[in-house]
CSV table of C-alpha atoms and ligand atoms in Angstrom, one decimal:
chain,number,residue,atom,x,y,z
A,1,MET,CA,-68.1,88.1,-92.5
A,2,VAL,CA,-67.8,85.7,-95.3
A,3,ILE,CA,-64.8,86.0,-97.5
A,4,GLN,CA,-65.7,86.5,-101.1
A,5,ASP,CA,-63.8,83.7,-102.8
A,6,GLY,CA,-63.9,85.5,-106.1
A,7,GLN,CA,-62.2,88.5,-104.7
A,8,VAL,CA,-59.3,86.6,-103.2
A,9,ALA,CA,-59.1,84.6,-106.5
A,10,THR,CA,-58.7,87.9,-108.3
A,11,LEU,CA,-55.9,89.0,-106.0
A,12,TYR,CA,-54.2,85.7,-106.5
A,13,ARG,CA,-54.5,86.0,-110.3
A,14,TRP,CA,-53.0,89.5,-110.3
A,15,LEU,CA,-50.2,88.3,-108.1
A,16,GLU,CA,-49.5,85.3,-110.4
A,17,GLU,CA,-49.8,87.3,-113.6
A,18,GLY,CA,-47.6,90.2,-112.4
A,19,LEU,CA,-43.9,90.5,-113.2
A,20,PRO,CA,-41.8,89.0,-110.4
A,21,GLY,CA,-40.9,91.5,-107.6
A,22,ARG,CA,-43.3,94.2,-108.8
A,23,SER,CA,-45.9,94.0,-106.0
A,24,VAL,CA,-45.8,96.1,-102.8
A,25,VAL,CA,-47.6,95.4,-99.5
A,26,PHE,CA,-48.5,98.5,-97.6
A,27,SER,CA,-49.7,97.7,-94.0
A,28,GLY,CA,-51.2,99.5,-91.1
A,29,ALA,CA,-52.2,98.7,-87.5
A,30,GLY,CA,-55.1,96.5,-88.7
A,31,ILE,CA,-52.7,93.8,-89.8
A,32,SER,CA,-51.5,93.4,-86.2
A,33,THR,CA,-54.8,93.5,-84.3
A,34,ALA,CA,-55.1,89.7,-84.7
A,35,SER,CA,-51.7,89.5,-82.9
A,36,GLY,CA,-53.3,91.3,-79.9
A,37,ILE,CA,-52.0,94.8,-80.6
A,38,PRO,CA,-54.8,97.3,-80.7
A,39,ASP,CA,-55.0,99.8,-83.6
A,40,PHE,CA,-55.6,103.5,-83.0
A,41,ARG,CA,-59.0,104.2,-84.4
A,42,SER,CA,-61.1,101.1,-83.8
A,43,PRO,CA,-63.4,101.2,-80.7
A,44,GLY,CA,-61.2,100.4,-77.7
A,45,GLY,CA,-58.1,101.4,-79.7
A,46,LEU,CA,-55.3,103.4,-78.2
A,47,TRP,CA,-56.8,106.8,-79.0
A,48,ALA,CA,-59.8,105.9,-76.8
A,49,ARG,CA,-57.4,106.0,-73.8
A,50,PHE,CA,-54.7,108.5,-74.9
A,51,ASP,CA,-55.1,111.9,-76.4
A,52,PRO,CA,-52.9,112.1,-79.6
A,53,ASP,CA,-52.4,115.8,-79.1
A,54,GLU,CA,-50.9,115.2,-75.7
A,55,LEU,CA,-48.4,112.8,-77.3
A,56,SER,CA,-47.2,115.1,-80.1
A,57,PHE,CA,-43.5,115.8,-80.6
A,58,PRO,CA,-43.7,119.5,-79.7
A,59,ARG,CA,-45.5,118.6,-76.5
A,60,PHE,CA,-42.9,115.9,-75.8
A,61,LEU,CA,-40.1,118.5,-76.1
A,62,ALA,CA,-41.9,121.2,-74.2
A,63,SER,CA,-42.6,119.7,-70.8
A,64,ALA,CA,-41.5,117.0,-68.3
A,65,GLN,CA,-45.2,116.3,-67.6
A,66,SER,CA,-45.9,115.5,-71.3
A,67,ARG,CA,-42.8,113.3,-71.4
A,68,ARG,CA,-44.1,111.3,-68.4
A,69,ARG,CA,-47.5,110.9,-70.1
A,70,TYR,CA,-45.6,109.8,-73.3
A,71,TRP,CA,-43.7,107.2,-71.4
A,72,GLU,CA,-46.9,105.9,-69.8
A,73,PHE,CA,-48.2,105.4,-73.3
A,74,TYR,CA,-45.0,103.5,-74.2
A,75,ARG,CA,-45.1,101.4,-71.1
A,76,GLU,CA,-48.6,100.2,-72.1
A,77,ASN,CA,-47.5,99.8,-75.8
A,78,TRP,CA,-44.5,97.7,-74.8
A,79,LYS,CA,-46.5,95.6,-72.3
A,80,ILE,CA,-48.9,94.6,-75.0
A,81,SER,CA,-46.6,94.3,-77.9
A,82,ARG,CA,-43.8,92.3,-76.3
A,83,GLU,CA,-46.1,89.3,-76.0
A,84,ALA,CA,-47.4,89.7,-79.6
A,85,LEU,CA,-46.5,87.1,-82.3
A,86,PRO,CA,-46.9,87.5,-86.0
A,87,ASN,CA,-50.3,86.2,-87.3
A,88,ALA,CA,-51.3,84.5,-90.5
A,89,ALA,CA,-51.3,87.8,-92.4
A,90,HIS,CA,-47.7,88.6,-91.5
A,91,HIS,CA,-46.6,85.0,-92.4
A,92,VAL,CA,-48.3,85.1,-95.8
A,93,VAL,CA,-46.8,88.5,-96.6
A,94,ALA,CA,-43.4,87.0,-95.8
A,95,ALA,CA,-44.2,84.0,-98.0
A,96,LEU,CA,-45.0,86.4,-100.9
A,97,GLU,CA,-41.6,88.0,-100.5
A,98,HIS,CA,-39.9,84.5,-100.5
A,99,ARG,CA,-41.9,83.6,-103.7
A,100,GLY,CA,-40.2,86.6,-105.3
A,101,MET,CA,-43.4,88.5,-105.7
A,102,LEU,CA,-42.7,91.6,-103.5
A,103,SER,CA,-40.3,94.4,-104.0
A,104,ALA,CA,-41.0,95.9,-100.6
A,105,VAL,CA,-43.3,96.0,-97.5
A,106,ILE,CA,-44.1,99.6,-96.7
A,107,THR,CA,-45.5,99.7,-93.1
A,108,GLN,CA,-46.8,102.3,-90.8
A,109,ASN,CA,-46.4,99.8,-88.0
A,110,ILE,CA,-43.8,100.2,-85.3
A,111,ASP,CA,-44.1,96.7,-83.9
A,112,GLY,CA,-41.5,94.8,-86.0
A,113,LEU,CA,-44.0,91.9,-86.7
A,114,HIS,CA,-43.3,91.8,-90.4
A,115,GLN,CA,-39.6,91.0,-89.7
A,116,GLN,CA,-40.5,88.6,-87.0
A,117,GLY,CA,-43.0,86.9,-89.4
A,118,GLY,CA,-40.1,86.2,-91.9
A,119,ASN,CA,-39.8,89.3,-94.1
A,120,SER,CA,-36.2,90.3,-94.7
A,121,PRO,CA,-35.4,93.5,-92.7
A,122,GLU,CA,-34.0,95.2,-95.8
A,123,LYS,CA,-37.4,94.7,-97.6
A,124,VAL,CA,-39.4,96.3,-94.7
A,125,LEU,CA,-39.6,100.1,-94.9
A,126,GLU,CA,-40.8,101.4,-91.5
A,127,LEU,CA,-42.3,104.8,-92.3
A,128,HIS,CA,-43.0,105.5,-88.6
A,129,GLY,CA,-39.9,103.8,-87.1
A,130,ASN,CA,-39.6,101.0,-84.7
A,131,MET,CA,-40.7,100.8,-81.0
A,132,TRP,CA,-37.9,98.4,-80.0
A,133,GLU,CA,-35.2,101.0,-80.4
A,134,VAL,CA,-34.7,103.9,-77.9
A,135,ARG,CA,-32.3,106.6,-78.8
A,136,CYS,CA,-31.1,110.0,-77.4
A,137,LEU,CA,-32.6,112.8,-79.5
A,138,SER,CA,-29.3,114.8,-79.2
A,139,CYS,CA,-26.4,112.3,-79.6
A,140,SER,CA,-28.4,109.3,-81.0
A,141,ARG,CA,-26.9,106.9,-78.5
A,142,SER,CA,-29.2,103.9,-78.2
A,143,TYR,CA,-30.5,102.3,-75.0
A,144,PRO,CA,-32.1,98.9,-74.5
A,145,TRP,CA,-35.9,99.3,-74.3
A,146,GLU,CA,-36.2,96.5,-71.7
A,147,ASP,CA,-34.2,98.6,-69.2
A,148,ILE,CA,-36.5,101.5,-69.6
A,149,TYR,CA,-39.6,99.4,-69.6
A,150,LEU,CA,-38.4,97.9,-66.2
A,151,ARG,CA,-37.8,101.3,-64.8
A,152,LEU,CA,-41.4,102.4,-65.8
A,153,GLU,CA,-42.9,99.2,-64.4
A,154,GLU,CA,-41.2,100.0,-61.1
A,155,GLY,CA,-42.8,103.4,-61.1
A,156,ARG,CA,-39.5,105.3,-61.8
A,157,THR,CA,-39.1,108.1,-64.3
A,158,VAL,CA,-36.9,107.8,-67.4
A,159,GLU,CA,-33.6,109.7,-67.0
A,160,ASP,CA,-32.1,111.9,-69.7
A,161,CYS,CA,-29.0,110.7,-71.6
A,162,ASN,CA,-25.5,111.4,-70.2
A,163,CYS,CA,-25.2,114.2,-72.8
A,164,GLY,CA,-28.4,115.9,-71.4
A,165,GLY,CA,-30.6,114.9,-74.4
A,166,PHE,CA,-34.1,113.4,-74.0
A,167,LEU,CA,-34.5,109.6,-74.7
A,168,LYS,CA,-37.3,108.6,-77.0
A,169,PRO,CA,-38.4,105.4,-78.8
A,170,ALA,CA,-37.2,105.6,-82.5
A,171,THR,CA,-40.7,106.1,-83.7
A,172,ILE,CA,-42.3,109.1,-85.5
A,173,SER,CA,-44.7,111.1,-83.3
A,174,PHE,CA,-47.2,113.5,-84.6
A,175,GLY,CA,-45.3,116.7,-85.5
A,176,GLN,CA,-42.0,114.8,-86.1
A,177,SER,CA,-40.5,114.5,-89.6
A,178,LEU,CA,-40.3,111.1,-91.3
A,179,SER,CA,-37.0,109.9,-92.5
A,180,GLU,CA,-36.4,111.3,-96.0
A,181,LYS,CA,-34.3,108.3,-97.0
A,182,ILE,CA,-37.1,105.9,-96.1
A,183,LEU,CA,-39.7,108.1,-97.8
A,184,GLU,CA,-37.6,108.2,-101.0
A,185,GLU,CA,-37.2,104.4,-101.0
A,186,ALA,CA,-40.9,103.9,-100.4
A,187,ARG,CA,-41.7,106.3,-103.3
A,188,ARG,CA,-39.4,104.4,-105.6
A,189,HIS,CA,-41.0,101.1,-104.8
A,190,THR,CA,-44.5,102.6,-105.1
A,191,VAL,CA,-44.0,104.2,-108.6
A,192,ASN,CA,-42.4,101.0,-109.9
A,193,SER,CA,-45.1,98.7,-108.6
A,194,GLU,CA,-47.7,96.9,-110.7
A,195,LEU,CA,-49.8,95.8,-107.8
A,196,PHE,CA,-50.1,97.7,-104.5
A,197,ILE,CA,-51.9,95.9,-101.7
A,198,CYS,CA,-53.0,97.8,-98.6
A,199,ILE,CA,-53.7,95.7,-95.6
A,200,GLY,CA,-55.3,97.0,-92.4
A,201,SER,CA,-55.0,100.8,-92.6
A,202,SER,CA,-57.6,103.5,-92.3
A,203,LEU,CA,-55.5,105.4,-94.9
A,204,VAL,CA,-56.0,108.7,-93.2
A,205,VAL,CA,-52.5,109.4,-91.7
A,206,TYR,CA,-50.3,111.5,-94.0
A,207,PRO,CA,-47.8,111.3,-95.6
A,208,ALA,CA,-48.2,107.5,-95.4
A,209,ALA,CA,-51.7,107.6,-96.9
A,210,SER,CA,-50.3,109.3,-100.0
A,211,PHE,CA,-48.6,106.1,-101.2
A,212,PRO,CA,-51.7,104.1,-102.3
A,213,GLN,CA,-52.7,107.2,-104.3
A,214,LEU,CA,-49.2,107.6,-105.8
A,215,ALA,CA,-49.4,103.9,-106.8
A,216,LYS,CA,-52.7,104.4,-108.6
A,217,GLN,CA,-51.3,107.5,-110.4
A,218,SER,CA,-48.4,105.4,-111.5
A,219,ALA,CA,-50.8,102.9,-113.1
A,220,ALA,CA,-50.5,100.2,-110.5
A,221,ARG,CA,-53.6,98.1,-109.6
A,222,LEU,CA,-54.7,99.1,-106.1
A,223,VAL,CA,-56.1,96.5,-103.7
A,224,ILE,CA,-57.5,97.4,-100.2
A,225,ILE,CA,-58.0,94.7,-97.6
A,226,ASN,CA,-59.6,96.2,-94.5
A,227,ARG,CA,-62.3,95.3,-92.0
A,228,GLU,CA,-64.3,98.5,-92.9
A,229,PRO,CA,-64.4,100.9,-95.8
A,230,THR,CA,-61.6,103.5,-96.2
A,231,VAL,CA,-61.7,107.0,-97.6
A,232,ILE,CA,-60.0,106.0,-100.8
A,233,ASP,CA,-62.0,102.8,-101.7
A,234,HIS,CA,-63.3,104.6,-104.8
A,235,LEU,CA,-59.7,104.6,-106.2
A,236,ALA,CA,-59.2,100.9,-105.7
A,237,ASP,CA,-59.4,98.1,-108.3
A,238,LEU,CA,-60.4,95.7,-105.6
A,239,VAL,CA,-61.7,96.2,-102.1
A,240,ILE,CA,-62.0,93.3,-99.7
A,241,ASN,CA,-63.8,94.2,-96.5
A,242,ASP,CA,-62.8,91.4,-94.2
A,243,GLU,CA,-60.3,90.3,-91.5
A,244,ALA,CA,-56.8,90.6,-92.8
A,245,SER,CA,-55.7,87.2,-91.4
A,246,ALA,CA,-58.7,85.4,-93.0
A,247,VAL,CA,-58.1,87.0,-96.4
A,248,MET,CA,-54.4,86.3,-96.4
A,249,SER,CA,-55.0,82.7,-95.2
A,250,ALA,CA,-57.4,82.2,-98.1
A,251,LEU,CA,-54.8,83.6,-100.5
A,252,ARG,CA,-52.2,81.3,-99.0
A,253,ASP,CA,-54.4,78.3,-99.8
A,254,LEU,CA,-54.6,79.4,-103.4
A,255,LEU,CA,-50.9,80.0,-103.6
A,256,HIS,CA,-50.2,76.6,-102.0
A,257,ILE,CA,-47.7,78.1,-99.6
B,301,LIG,P1,-55.7,102.9,-87.9
B,301,LIG,O1,-56.0,102.5,-86.5
B,301,LIG,O2,-56.0,104.3,-88.3
B,301,LIG,O3,-56.6,102.0,-88.9
B,301,LIG,C1,-56.6,100.6,-88.8
B,301,LIG,C2,-57.6,100.0,-89.8
B,301,LIG,O4,-57.5,98.6,-89.8
B,301,LIG,C3,-59.0,100.4,-89.4
B,301,LIG,O5,-59.7,100.9,-90.6
B,301,LIG,C4,-59.6,99.1,-89.0
B,301,LIG,O6,-61.0,98.9,-89.4
B,301,LIG,C5,-58.8,98.1,-89.7
B,301,LIG,N1,-58.6,96.8,-89.0
B,301,LIG,C6,-58.4,96.6,-87.7
B,301,LIG,N2,-58.3,95.3,-87.4
B,301,LIG,C7,-58.4,94.7,-88.6
B,301,LIG,C8,-58.3,93.3,-89.0
B,301,LIG,N3,-58.1,92.3,-88.1
B,301,LIG,N4,-58.4,93.0,-90.3
B,301,LIG,C9,-58.7,94.0,-91.2
B,301,LIG,N5,-58.7,95.3,-90.9
B,301,LIG,C10,-58.6,95.6,-89.6
B,301,LIG,O7,-54.2,102.5,-88.2
B,301,LIG,P2,-53.2,103.0,-89.4
B,301,LIG,O8,-54.0,103.2,-90.6
B,301,LIG,O9,-52.1,102.1,-89.3
B,301,LIG,O10,-52.7,104.4,-88.9
B,301,LIG,C11,-52.5,104.7,-87.5
B,301,LIG,C12,-51.0,104.9,-87.1
B,301,LIG,O11,-51.0,104.1,-85.9
B,301,LIG,C13,-49.9,104.4,-87.9
B,301,LIG,O12,-49.2,105.5,-88.2
B,301,LIG,C14,-49.1,103.5,-87.0
B,301,LIG,O13,-47.8,104.0,-86.9
B,301,LIG,C15,-49.7,103.6,-85.7
B,301,LIG,N6,-50.0,102.3,-84.9
B,301,LIG,C16,-49.2,101.2,-85.1
B,301,LIG,C17,-49.4,100.0,-84.4
B,301,LIG,C18,-48.6,98.8,-84.6
B,301,LIG,O14,-47.4,99.0,-84.9
B,301,LIG,N7,-49.1,97.6,-84.5
B,301,LIG,C19,-50.6,100.0,-83.6
B,301,LIG,C20,-51.3,101.1,-83.4
B,301,LIG,C21,-51.0,102.3,-84.1
């Protein structure tokens, strides 16, 4: 695909014209595919190999067999993601923060690459949690993910916590509630934003996908950067159908960062 220079120039202009700290980046799995982490819905994505229903929170709680399947999924996730490094898109998002342009990065991703790419941890709102933390669901004690990964690699099962609770990565599974505190903070940043930039999300997973719509209702300009069309393109002020890292690199050139 060829990047439409005019489109990136428009995004650049909106960023430059906007009040400092009033733009929000909203990211999905597509921002991390260039780092080697597959998204869910693209061909060859994780849902091609794992059944999302089987990995739901009610199923996790209900049977040891589902928990084993769930850990298999995480073994694979960790194996891929531990090698991943932030790509140009993550670095440019971090640079936007350091330029004072962003109030927050709201992400559906659990890979931690925004923070690794240079965003301040307090600016990154992880709607779906973080895969590098494992906690007991009963007493919240945390466990190093590396130890559990090693156990899984050796073909052993994951033991329960000393208190008898189940261990689980600190991510939100289907059927599990999102943190009210993070949702509230994300809402606050969204309604106060002037420019809301979605990068690499199919925008179909709720409640996350409600944020771009809330931004639009709150009179922000909505920009969607995605390889393919999304279901809310008709609401956007600007849609750039291209690779996230290429678009963000072109933006970096205009910003001289
Ligand atoms: P999704 O898979 O539904 O959609 C990703 C979108 O990004 C697709 O529309 C795809 O066309 C686009 N895309 C893929 N690569 C791209 C690229 N290089 N440049 C531009 N666009 C690209 O993912 P989603 O919308 O984030 O929702 C799925 C859920 O999956 C999220 O809740 C998230 O928690 C979880 N997830 C996270 C990770 C991660 O942390 N990296 C990976 C897989 C899934």
